[in-house]
Structures are given as structure tokens and as C-alpha cells.
mmCIF file of C-alpha atoms in Angstrom:
data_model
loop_
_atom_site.group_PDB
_atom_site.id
_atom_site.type_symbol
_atom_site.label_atom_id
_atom_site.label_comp_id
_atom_site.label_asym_id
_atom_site.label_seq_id
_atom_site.Cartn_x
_atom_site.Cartn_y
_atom_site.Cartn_z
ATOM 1 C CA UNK A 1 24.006 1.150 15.676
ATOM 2 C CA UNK A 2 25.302 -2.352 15.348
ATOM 3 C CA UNK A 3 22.660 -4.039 17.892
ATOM 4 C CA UNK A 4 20.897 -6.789 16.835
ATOM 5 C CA UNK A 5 18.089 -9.073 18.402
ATOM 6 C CA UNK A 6 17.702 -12.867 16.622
ATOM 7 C CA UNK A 7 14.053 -13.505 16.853
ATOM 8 C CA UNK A 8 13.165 -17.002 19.049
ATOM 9 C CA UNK A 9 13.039 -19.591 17.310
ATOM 10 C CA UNK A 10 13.917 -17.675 13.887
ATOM 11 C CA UNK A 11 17.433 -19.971 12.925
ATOM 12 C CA UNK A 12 17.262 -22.074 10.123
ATOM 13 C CA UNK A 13 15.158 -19.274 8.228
ATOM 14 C CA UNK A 14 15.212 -17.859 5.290
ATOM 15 C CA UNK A 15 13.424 -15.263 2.790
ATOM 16 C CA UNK A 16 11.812 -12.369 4.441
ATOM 17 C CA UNK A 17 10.021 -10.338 1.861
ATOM 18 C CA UNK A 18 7.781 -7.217 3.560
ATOM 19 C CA UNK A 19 6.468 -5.796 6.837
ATOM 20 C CA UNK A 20 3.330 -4.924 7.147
ATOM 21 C CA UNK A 21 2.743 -1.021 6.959
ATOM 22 C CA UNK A 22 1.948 -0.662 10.729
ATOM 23 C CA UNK A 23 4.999 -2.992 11.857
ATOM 24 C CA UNK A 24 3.298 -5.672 13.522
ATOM 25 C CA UNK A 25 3.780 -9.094 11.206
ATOM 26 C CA UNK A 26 7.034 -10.351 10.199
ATOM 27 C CA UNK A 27 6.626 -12.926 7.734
ATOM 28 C CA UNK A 28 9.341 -15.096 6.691
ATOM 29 C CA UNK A 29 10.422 -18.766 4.903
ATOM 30 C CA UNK A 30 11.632 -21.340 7.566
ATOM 31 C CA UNK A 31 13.843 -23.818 5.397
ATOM 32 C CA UNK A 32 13.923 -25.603 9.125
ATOM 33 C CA UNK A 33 10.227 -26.879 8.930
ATOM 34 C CA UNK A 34 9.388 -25.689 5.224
ATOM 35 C CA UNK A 35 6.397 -23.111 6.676
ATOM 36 C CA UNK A 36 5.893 -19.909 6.147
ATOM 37 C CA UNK A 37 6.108 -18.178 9.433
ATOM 38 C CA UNK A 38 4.658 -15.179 11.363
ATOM 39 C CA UNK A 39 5.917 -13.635 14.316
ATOM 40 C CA UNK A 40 4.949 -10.218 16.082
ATOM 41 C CA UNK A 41 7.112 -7.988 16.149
ATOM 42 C CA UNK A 42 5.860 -6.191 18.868
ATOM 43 C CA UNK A 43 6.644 -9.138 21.029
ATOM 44 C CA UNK A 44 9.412 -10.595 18.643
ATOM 45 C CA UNK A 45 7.222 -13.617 19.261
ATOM 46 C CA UNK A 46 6.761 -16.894 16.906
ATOM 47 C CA UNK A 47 2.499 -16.972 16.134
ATOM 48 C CA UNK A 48 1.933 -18.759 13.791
ATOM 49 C CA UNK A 49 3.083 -21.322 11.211
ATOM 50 C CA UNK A 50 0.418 -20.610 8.022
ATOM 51 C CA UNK A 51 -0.938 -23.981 6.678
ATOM 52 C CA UNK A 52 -0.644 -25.119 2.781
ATOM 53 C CA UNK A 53 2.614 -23.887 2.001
ATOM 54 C CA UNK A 54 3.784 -26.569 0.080
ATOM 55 C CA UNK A 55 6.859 -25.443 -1.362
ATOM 56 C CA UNK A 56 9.959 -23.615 -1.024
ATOM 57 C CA UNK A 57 9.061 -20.039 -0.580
ATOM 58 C CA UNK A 58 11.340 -17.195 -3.011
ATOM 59 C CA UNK A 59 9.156 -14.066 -2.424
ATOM 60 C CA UNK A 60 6.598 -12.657 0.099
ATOM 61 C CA UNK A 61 4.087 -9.674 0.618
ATOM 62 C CA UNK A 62 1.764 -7.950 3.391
ATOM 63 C CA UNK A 63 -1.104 -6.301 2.066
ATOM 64 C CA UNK A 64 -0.961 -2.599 3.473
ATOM 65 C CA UNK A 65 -3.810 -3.428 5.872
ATOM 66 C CA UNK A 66 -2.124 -6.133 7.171
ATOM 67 C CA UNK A 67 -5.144 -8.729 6.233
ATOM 68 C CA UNK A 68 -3.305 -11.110 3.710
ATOM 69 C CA UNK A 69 -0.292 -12.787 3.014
ATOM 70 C CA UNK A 70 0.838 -13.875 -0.361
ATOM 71 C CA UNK A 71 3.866 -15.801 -1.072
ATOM 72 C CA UNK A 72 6.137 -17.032 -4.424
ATOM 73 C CA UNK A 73 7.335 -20.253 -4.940
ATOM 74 C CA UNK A 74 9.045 -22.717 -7.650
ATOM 75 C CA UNK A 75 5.599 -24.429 -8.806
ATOM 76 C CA UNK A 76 4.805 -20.682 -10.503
ATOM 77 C CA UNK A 77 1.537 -20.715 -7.583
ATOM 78 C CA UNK A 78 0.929 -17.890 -5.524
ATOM 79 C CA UNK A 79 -0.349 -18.585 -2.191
ATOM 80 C CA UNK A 80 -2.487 -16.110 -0.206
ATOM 81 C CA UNK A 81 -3.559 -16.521 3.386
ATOM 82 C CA UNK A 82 -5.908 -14.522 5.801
ATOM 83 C CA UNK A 83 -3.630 -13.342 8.402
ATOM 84 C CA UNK A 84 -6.445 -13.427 10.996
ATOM 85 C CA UNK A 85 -7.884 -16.548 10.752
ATOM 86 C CA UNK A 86 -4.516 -17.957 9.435
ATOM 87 C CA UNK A 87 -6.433 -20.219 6.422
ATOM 88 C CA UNK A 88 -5.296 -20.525 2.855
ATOM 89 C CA UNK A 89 -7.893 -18.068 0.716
ATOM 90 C CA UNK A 90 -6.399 -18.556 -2.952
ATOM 91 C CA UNK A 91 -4.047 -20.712 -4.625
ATOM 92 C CA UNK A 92 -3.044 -18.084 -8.319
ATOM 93 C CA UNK A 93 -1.185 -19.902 -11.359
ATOM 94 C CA UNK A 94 1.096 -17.658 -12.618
ATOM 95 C CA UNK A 95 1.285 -18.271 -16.749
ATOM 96 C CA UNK A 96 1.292 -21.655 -16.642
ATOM 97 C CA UNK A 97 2.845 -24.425 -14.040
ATOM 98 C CA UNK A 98 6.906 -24.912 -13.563
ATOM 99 C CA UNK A 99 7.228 -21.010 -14.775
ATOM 100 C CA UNK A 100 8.488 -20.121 -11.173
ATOM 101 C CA UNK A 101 7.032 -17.316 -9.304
ATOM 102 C CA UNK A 102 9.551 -15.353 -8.138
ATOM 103 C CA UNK A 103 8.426 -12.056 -6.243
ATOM 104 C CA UNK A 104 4.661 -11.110 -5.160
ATOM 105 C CA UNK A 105 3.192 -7.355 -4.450
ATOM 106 C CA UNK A 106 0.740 -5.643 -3.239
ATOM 107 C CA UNK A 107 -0.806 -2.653 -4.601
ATOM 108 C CA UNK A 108 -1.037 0.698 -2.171
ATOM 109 C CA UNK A 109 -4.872 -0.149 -1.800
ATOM 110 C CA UNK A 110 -4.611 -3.351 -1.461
ATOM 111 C CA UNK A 111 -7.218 -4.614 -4.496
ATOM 112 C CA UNK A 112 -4.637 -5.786 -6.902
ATOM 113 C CA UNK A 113 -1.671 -8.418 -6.061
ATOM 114 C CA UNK A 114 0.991 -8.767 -8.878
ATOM 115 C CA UNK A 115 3.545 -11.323 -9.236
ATOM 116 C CA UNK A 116 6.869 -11.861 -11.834
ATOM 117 C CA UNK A 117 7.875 -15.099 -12.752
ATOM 118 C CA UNK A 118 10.365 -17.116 -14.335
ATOM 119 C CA UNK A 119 9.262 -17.239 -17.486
ATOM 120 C CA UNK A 120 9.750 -12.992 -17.835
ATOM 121 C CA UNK A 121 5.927 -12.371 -17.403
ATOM 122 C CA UNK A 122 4.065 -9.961 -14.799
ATOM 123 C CA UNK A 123 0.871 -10.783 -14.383
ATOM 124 C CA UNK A 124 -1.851 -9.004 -11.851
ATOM 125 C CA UNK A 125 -4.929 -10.345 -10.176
ATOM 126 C CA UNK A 126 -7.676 -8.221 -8.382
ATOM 127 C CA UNK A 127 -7.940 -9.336 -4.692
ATOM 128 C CA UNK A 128 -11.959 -9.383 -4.349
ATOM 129 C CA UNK A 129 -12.367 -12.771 -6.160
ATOM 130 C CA UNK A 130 -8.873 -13.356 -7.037
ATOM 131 C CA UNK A 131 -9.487 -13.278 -10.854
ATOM 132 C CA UNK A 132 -6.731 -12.374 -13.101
ATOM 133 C CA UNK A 133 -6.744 -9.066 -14.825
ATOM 134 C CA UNK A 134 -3.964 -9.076 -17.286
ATOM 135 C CA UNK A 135 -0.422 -10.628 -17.516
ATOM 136 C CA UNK A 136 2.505 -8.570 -19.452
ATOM 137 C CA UNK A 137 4.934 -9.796 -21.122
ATOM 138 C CA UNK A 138 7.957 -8.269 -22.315
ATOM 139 C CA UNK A 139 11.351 -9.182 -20.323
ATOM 140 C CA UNK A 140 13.550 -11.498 -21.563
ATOM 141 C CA UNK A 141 14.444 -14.167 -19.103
ATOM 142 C CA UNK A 142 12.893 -14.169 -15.694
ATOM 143 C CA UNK A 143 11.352 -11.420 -13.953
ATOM 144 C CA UNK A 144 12.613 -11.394 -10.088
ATOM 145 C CA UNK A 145 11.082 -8.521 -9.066
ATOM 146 C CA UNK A 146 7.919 -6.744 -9.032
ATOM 147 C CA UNK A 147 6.175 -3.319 -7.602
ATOM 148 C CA UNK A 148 3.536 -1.333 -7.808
ATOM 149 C CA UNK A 149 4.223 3.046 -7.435
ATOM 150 C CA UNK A 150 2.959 4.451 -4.210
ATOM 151 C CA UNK A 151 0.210 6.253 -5.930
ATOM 152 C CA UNK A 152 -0.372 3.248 -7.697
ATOM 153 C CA UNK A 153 -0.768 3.775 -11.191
ATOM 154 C CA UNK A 154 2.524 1.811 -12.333
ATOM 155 C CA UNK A 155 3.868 -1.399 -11.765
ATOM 156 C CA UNK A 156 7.635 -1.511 -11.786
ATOM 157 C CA UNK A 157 9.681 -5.111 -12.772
ATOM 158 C CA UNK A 158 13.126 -6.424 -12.914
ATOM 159 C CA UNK A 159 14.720 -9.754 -13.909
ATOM 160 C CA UNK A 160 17.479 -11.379 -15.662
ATOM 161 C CA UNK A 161 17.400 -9.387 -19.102
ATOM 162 C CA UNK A 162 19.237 -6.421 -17.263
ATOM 163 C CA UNK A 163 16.263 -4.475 -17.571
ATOM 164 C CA UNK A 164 14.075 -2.110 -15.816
ATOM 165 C CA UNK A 165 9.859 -2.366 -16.925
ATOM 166 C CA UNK A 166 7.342 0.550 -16.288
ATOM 167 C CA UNK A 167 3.937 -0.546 -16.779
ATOM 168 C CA UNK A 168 0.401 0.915 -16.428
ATOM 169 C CA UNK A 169 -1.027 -0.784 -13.713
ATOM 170 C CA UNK A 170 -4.882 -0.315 -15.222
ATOM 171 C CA UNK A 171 -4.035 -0.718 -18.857
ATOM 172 C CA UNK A 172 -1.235 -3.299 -18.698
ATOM 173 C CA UNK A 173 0.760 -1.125 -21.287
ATOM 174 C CA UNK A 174 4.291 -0.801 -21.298
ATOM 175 C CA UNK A 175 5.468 2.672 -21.108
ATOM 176 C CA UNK A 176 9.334 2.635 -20.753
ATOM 177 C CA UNK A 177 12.505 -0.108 -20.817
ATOM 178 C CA UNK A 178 15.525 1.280 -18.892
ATOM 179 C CA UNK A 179 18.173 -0.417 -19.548
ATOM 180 C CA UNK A 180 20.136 -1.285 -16.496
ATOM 181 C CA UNK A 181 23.415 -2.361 -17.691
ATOM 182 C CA UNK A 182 24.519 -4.384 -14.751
ATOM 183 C CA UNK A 183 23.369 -7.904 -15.592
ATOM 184 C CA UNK A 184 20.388 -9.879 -13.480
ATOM 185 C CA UNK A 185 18.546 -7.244 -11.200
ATOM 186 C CA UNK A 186 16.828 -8.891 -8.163
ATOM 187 C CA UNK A 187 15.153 -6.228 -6.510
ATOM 188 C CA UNK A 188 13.537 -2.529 -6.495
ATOM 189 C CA UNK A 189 11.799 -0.311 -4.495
ATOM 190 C CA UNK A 190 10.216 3.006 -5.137
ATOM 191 C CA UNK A 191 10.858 5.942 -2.488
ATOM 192 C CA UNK A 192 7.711 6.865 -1.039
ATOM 193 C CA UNK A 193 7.201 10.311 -2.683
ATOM 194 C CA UNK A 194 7.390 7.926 -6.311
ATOM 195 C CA UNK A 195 10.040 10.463 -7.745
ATOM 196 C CA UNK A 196 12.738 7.728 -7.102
ATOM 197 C CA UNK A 197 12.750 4.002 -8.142
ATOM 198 C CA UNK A 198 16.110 2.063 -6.960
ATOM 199 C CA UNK A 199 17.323 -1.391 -8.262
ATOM 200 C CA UNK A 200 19.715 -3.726 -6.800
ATOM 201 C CA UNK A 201 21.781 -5.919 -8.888
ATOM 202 C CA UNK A 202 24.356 -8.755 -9.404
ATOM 203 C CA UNK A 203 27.520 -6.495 -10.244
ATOM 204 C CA UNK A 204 27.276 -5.007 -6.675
ATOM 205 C CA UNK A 205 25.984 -2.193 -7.861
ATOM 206 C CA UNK A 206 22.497 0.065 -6.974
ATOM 207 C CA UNK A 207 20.858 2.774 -9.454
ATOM 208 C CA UNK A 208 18.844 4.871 -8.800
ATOM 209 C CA UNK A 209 16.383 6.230 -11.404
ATOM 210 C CA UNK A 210 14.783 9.449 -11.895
ATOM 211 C CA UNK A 211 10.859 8.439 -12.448
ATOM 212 C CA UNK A 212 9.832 11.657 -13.962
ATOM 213 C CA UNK A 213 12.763 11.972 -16.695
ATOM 214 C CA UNK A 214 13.007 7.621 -16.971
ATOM 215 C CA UNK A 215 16.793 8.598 -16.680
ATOM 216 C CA UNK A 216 19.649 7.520 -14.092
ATOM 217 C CA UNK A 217 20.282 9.597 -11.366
ATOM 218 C CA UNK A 218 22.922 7.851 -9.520
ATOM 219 C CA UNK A 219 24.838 4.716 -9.057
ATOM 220 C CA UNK A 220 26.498 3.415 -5.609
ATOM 221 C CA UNK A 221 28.674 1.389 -5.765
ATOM 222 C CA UNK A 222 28.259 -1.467 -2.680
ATOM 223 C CA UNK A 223 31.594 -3.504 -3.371
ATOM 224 C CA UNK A 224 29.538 -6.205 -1.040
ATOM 225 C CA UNK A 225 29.140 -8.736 -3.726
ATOM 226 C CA UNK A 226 25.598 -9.410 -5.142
ATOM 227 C CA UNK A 227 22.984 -6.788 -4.187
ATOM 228 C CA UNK A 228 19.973 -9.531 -3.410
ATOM 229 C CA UNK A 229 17.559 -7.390 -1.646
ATOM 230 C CA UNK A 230 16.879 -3.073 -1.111
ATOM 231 C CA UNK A 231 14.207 -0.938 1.167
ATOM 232 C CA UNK A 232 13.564 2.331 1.837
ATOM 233 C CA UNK A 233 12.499 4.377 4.720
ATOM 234 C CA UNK A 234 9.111 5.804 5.261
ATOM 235 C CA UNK A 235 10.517 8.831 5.337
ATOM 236 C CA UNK A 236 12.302 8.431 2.033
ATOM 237 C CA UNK A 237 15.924 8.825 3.312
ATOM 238 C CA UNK A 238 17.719 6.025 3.784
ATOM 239 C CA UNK A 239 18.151 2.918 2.164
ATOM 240 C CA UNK A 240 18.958 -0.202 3.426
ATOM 241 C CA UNK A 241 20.887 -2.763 0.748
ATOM 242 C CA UNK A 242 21.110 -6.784 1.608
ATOM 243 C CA UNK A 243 24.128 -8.062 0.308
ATOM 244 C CA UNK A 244 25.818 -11.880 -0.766
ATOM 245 C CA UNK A 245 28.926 -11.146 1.761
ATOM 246 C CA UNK A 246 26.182 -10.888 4.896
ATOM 247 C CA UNK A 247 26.362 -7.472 5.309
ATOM 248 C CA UNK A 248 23.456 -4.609 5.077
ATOM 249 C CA UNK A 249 24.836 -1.536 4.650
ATOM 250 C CA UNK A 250 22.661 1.839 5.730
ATOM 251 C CA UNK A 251 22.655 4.680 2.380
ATOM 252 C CA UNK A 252 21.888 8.589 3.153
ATOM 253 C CA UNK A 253 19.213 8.449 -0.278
ATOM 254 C CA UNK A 254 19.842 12.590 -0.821
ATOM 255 C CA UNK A 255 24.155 12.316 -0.245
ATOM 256 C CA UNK A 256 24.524 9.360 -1.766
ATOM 257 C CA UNK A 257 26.709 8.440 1.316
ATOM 258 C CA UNK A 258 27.360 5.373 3.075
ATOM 259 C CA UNK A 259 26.286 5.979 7.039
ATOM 260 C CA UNK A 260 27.137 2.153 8.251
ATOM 261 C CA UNK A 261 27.426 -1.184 7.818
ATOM 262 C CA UNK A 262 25.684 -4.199 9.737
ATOM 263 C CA UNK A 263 27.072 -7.211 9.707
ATOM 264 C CA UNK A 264 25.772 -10.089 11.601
ATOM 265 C CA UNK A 265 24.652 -12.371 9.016
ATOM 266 C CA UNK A 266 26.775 -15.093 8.151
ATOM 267 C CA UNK A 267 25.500 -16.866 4.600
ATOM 268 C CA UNK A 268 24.388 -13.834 3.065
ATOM 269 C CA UNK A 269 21.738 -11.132 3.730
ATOM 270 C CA UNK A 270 18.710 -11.382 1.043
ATOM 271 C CA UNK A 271 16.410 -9.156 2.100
ATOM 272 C CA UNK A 272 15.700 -5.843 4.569
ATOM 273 C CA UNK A 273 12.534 -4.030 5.621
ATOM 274 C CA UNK A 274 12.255 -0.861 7.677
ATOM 275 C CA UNK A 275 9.307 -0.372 10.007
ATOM 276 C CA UNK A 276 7.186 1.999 9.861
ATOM 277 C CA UNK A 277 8.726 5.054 12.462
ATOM 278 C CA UNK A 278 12.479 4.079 10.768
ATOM 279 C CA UNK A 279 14.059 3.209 13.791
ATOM 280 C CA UNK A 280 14.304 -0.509 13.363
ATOM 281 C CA UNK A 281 15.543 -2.580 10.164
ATOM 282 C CA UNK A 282 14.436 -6.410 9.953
ATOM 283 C CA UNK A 283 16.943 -8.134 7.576
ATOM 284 C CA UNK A 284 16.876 -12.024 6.936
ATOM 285 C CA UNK A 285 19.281 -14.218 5.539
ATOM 286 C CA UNK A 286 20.089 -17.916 5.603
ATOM 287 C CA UNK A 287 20.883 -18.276 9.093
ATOM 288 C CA UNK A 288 18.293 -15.822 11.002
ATOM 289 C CA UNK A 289 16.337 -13.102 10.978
ATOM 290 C CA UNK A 290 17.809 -10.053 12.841
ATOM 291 C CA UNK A 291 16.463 -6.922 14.447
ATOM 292 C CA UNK A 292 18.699 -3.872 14.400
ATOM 293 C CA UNK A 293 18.192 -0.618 16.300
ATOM 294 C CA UNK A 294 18.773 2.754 14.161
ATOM 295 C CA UNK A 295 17.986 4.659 17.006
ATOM 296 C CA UNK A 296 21.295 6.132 17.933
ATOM 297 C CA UNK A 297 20.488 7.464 21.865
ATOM 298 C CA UNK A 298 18.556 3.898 22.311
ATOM 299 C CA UNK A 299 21.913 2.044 21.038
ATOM 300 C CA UNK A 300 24.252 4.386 23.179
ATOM 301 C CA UNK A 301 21.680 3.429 26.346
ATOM 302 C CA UNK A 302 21.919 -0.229 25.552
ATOM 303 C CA UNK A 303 25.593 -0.536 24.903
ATOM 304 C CA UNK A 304 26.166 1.737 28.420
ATOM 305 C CA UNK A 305 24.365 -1.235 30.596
ATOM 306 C CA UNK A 306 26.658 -3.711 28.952
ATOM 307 C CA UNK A 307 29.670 -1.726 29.443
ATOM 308 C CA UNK A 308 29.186 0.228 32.798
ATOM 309 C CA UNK A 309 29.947 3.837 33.178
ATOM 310 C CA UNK A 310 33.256 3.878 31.527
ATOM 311 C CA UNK A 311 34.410 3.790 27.682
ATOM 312 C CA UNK A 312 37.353 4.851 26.458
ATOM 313 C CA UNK A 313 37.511 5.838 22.613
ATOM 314 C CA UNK A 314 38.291 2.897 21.575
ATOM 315 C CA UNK A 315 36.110 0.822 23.019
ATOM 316 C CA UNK A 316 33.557 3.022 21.457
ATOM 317 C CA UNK A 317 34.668 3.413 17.827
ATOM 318 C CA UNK A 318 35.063 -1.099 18.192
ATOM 319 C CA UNK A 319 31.025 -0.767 18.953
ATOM 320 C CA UNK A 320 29.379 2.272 17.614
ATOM 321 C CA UNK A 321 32.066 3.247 14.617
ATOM 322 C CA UNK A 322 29.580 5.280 12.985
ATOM 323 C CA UNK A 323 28.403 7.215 16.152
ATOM 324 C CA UNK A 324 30.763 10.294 16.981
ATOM 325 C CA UNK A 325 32.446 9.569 20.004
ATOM 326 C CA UNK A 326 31.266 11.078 23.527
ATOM 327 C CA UNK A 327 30.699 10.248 26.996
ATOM 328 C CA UNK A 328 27.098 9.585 27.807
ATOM 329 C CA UNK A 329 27.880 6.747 30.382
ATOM 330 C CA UNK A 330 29.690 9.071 32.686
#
């Protein structure tokens, strides 16, 4: 499970925020050549380096379509580029400059993009014209995370206040404050059905909430220091956790069991992705961007051309520890 690919040219890179829903863009941060970048993932090809980026680059977003591109940064702008034609389409002020836009999203039909900032605000813009529709306020402290339900209808946040924000995504109202209890919370993610919402925070710890109830259901403990970035499968499963020590550990969602742990990263892991089918993670940190392979039988096939026909048990619990051991290179 532990097979990774480092995308050309993809050192010296930083945040990666979303893939788009069919898997084909990878969009990420280059700290190297301060651009936001594209590749294919198909390929695992560099495409494009978007123009206008200006800025350090803290959060990113596909539209589910794939057609735009909006980015976070410092200057409390949000950026948003055509990802066919490559150009710039709308430069958004969050509340007002120097207020730090920290984390972009799209909704599920891709007409409304919301961002939090730094100054503990959420605010939403329609994507037609790019007008704002409403900005809520409420957390104290920033706001580092933002996300809108999979049917739509709410828009989760997160920030520094230890909080967790449920608001209606039409009216703007606030309609629950969970309180975390594990200081700054960096990032959420809903499970696909929207019966689950799961934060990651700074203890190195990851709750998971009960959306019906607005109750915990579970905490997992990561022990991997700070939790900076959390996916979930398509199939609503597994989740993926990026953590401060490099690692990404792989969580069975319904167990509440560990299955593995990648490590590969080697300043810290800060964010992770699954494509669409579940059978590759992207995760990004301050060194690269990595590819790893979930699919078990593909990972056995790859590590038997490296090794030849023969592996003892050793040899195979060193490479696939969280494979049972068996002999499918005889």
C-alpha cells in the first residue's frame, strides 16, 4: 500500500486543496516559482502554471465540473481562473483587505463559491457574475475552514475559536455551534451521504459528528501531531488524515480503525484528496506532492517486478505491513 509516485517537476510545492470530481486536475501551490499549478493526473503531467496569482496561496478548490479554480491567499482576495482557457475570471475581497482568506469551496452545483477568513467571517458569492450574496459572522478568531453539505443546503466552518459552524447556505442563518473542545480546527469534510461531518484539529485529534443529532459520534485519536488536513472517500469509508509528523494515515470511517500509515513526506503532510474510484490518494506537503496506490492486488503486482519471484515474510511485512502476507510472486 505504501507506493508512491512524486509528480515531475512537483518539489518545492506546497498546498494542495481539492481534485476535481472526475480526477483529472491536480491543483497545487508551488512555493518554488510562487504559481499556482495544474497537472493531469491522468498523465501525472505539469500543464499549466495559471497567471495572476500574486500571492502565497493557503487554500484551493475545483468546481465539481472541473471549469474553475479558486484559490485563498494572505491579501483576504480570492482568485478564480477558467481552467480551460487558463485566464484569471474574478478577483473576490473577502470582508475587507489584510483579513486573510484562508480556505475556498465550492458548492455541489457549482453556483455558489464560499470562502473563511481570518478575521472569523464566511462569506459566499454566486458564481454567474461573481456578486456576493451574504457574509456570516459568528466565530471568534479566524475561520480556516469552510464547506458546503453534499446536498447543499448547509455550509459547514471551522477556525481558531475551537468551534464547529452550521449555516444555511440560502438564508445565511446560523443553525448550530458545536463546540469542539480541541483548540484551532483546520479542516472538515462531510461524508458523502451528509450524515457525517469530520474535523481535524491541533491536539491530534479527529471528531466525528453526527449531522442529524449535532452531537459527537466519535473521536480518533491520531497521536501524529497536528491534524492539518482530512478527506473522505467517494464511497464514504475511509478517511484519509494529513498530519504535522509527515505521515497520512488511512481510517476504516464505520470501525473506527486505523488500516495504515503512509509516510513519505518529510516536512509535514497538509492536505489529502481521494479520486474519484478510491484507489488513489494525492497528499501534498512541503516537499512534494505524492501519489499513493490503495489498490492492494495493483501494489502486490508492482512490488513483485521490483522484487522478483521470491519474498520471504519479512521482506513482505518491511513493504506491505498492512497487507496479510501470501505468495503471489511465486
Amino acid at each position: 500500500m505504501d507506493v508512491s509516485v512524486r509528480l515531475d517537476g512537483a518539489n518545492q510545492s506546497g498546498q494542495l486543496r481539492s481534485l476535481a470530481h472526475d480526477g483529472r486536475w491536480i491543483a497545487a501551490y508551488n512555493t518554488h516559482n510562487e504559481s499556482v499549478d495544474l497537472w493531469d493526473l491522468r498523465t501525472q503531467r505539469h500543464v499549466a502554471s495559471l497567471p495572476d496569482a500574486g500571492e502565497l496561496t493557503w487554500g484551493l478548490a475545483l468546481s465539481p465540473d472541473d471549469g474553475l479554480l479558486a484559490s485563498a491567499g494572505p491579501s483576504g482576495k480570492v482568485r478564480v481562473w477558467d481552467t480551460g482557457s487558463r485566464r484569471s475570471v474574478a478577483v473576490l475581497d473577502t470582508t475587507s483587505p489584510k483579513r486573510k482568506a484562508q480556505a475556498v469551496h465550492f458548492s455541489p452545483d457549482g453556483r455558489s463559491l464560499a470562502a473563511a477568513d481570518g478575521m472569523s467571517n464566511v462569506t459566499v458569492w454566486d458564481t454567474d457574475r461573481f456578486r456576493t450574496r451574504m457574509t456570516m459572522k459568528g466565530h471568534e478568531g479566524a475561520t480556516f475552514g469552510v464547506e458546503f453539505s453534499p446536498d447543499g443546503r448547509t455550509i459547514a466552518s471551522v477556525g481558531e475559536d475551537s468551534t464547529l459552524r452550521l449555516w444555511g447556505a440560502r438564508s445565511g442563518r446560523s443553525l448550530a455551534v458545536l463546540d469542539n473542545r480541541a483548540g484551532m480546527t483546520f479542516d472538515l469534510a462531510y461524508a458523502p451521504d451528509g450524515r457525517t461531518l469530520i474535523t481535524g484539529n491541533n491536539d491530534g485529534t479527529v471528531h466525528l459528528w453526527d449531522v442529524r443529532t449535532r452531537t459527537g459520534r466519535a473521536t480518533l485519536d491520531i497521536s501524529a501531531g497536528t491534524v492539518y488536513g482530512i478527506a473522505v472517500d467517494a464511497g464514504g469509508t475511509s478517511l484519509a488524515v494529513a498530519n504535522s509528523d509527515g505521515t497520512v494515515q488511512l481510517w476504516d470511517i464505520s470501525s473506527e480503525r486505523r488500516t495504515a500509515t503512509l509516510t513519505g513526506h518529510t516536512q509535514g503532510a497538509i492536505t489529502a484528496a481521494f479520486s474519484p474510484s478510491g484507489s488513489t490518494l494525492v497528499s501534498s506537503g512541503n516537499d512534494t506532492i505524492r501519489l499513493w496506490d490503495l489498490d492492494a492486488g495493483r501494489a502486490t503486482r508492482h512490488i513483485c517486478d521490483v522484487v522478483g519471484p521470491a519474498v520471504d515474510r519479512d521482506r513482505w511485512r518491511k513493504l506491505m505491513p498492512d497487507v496479510p502476507f501470501h505468495t503471489p510472486c511465486s
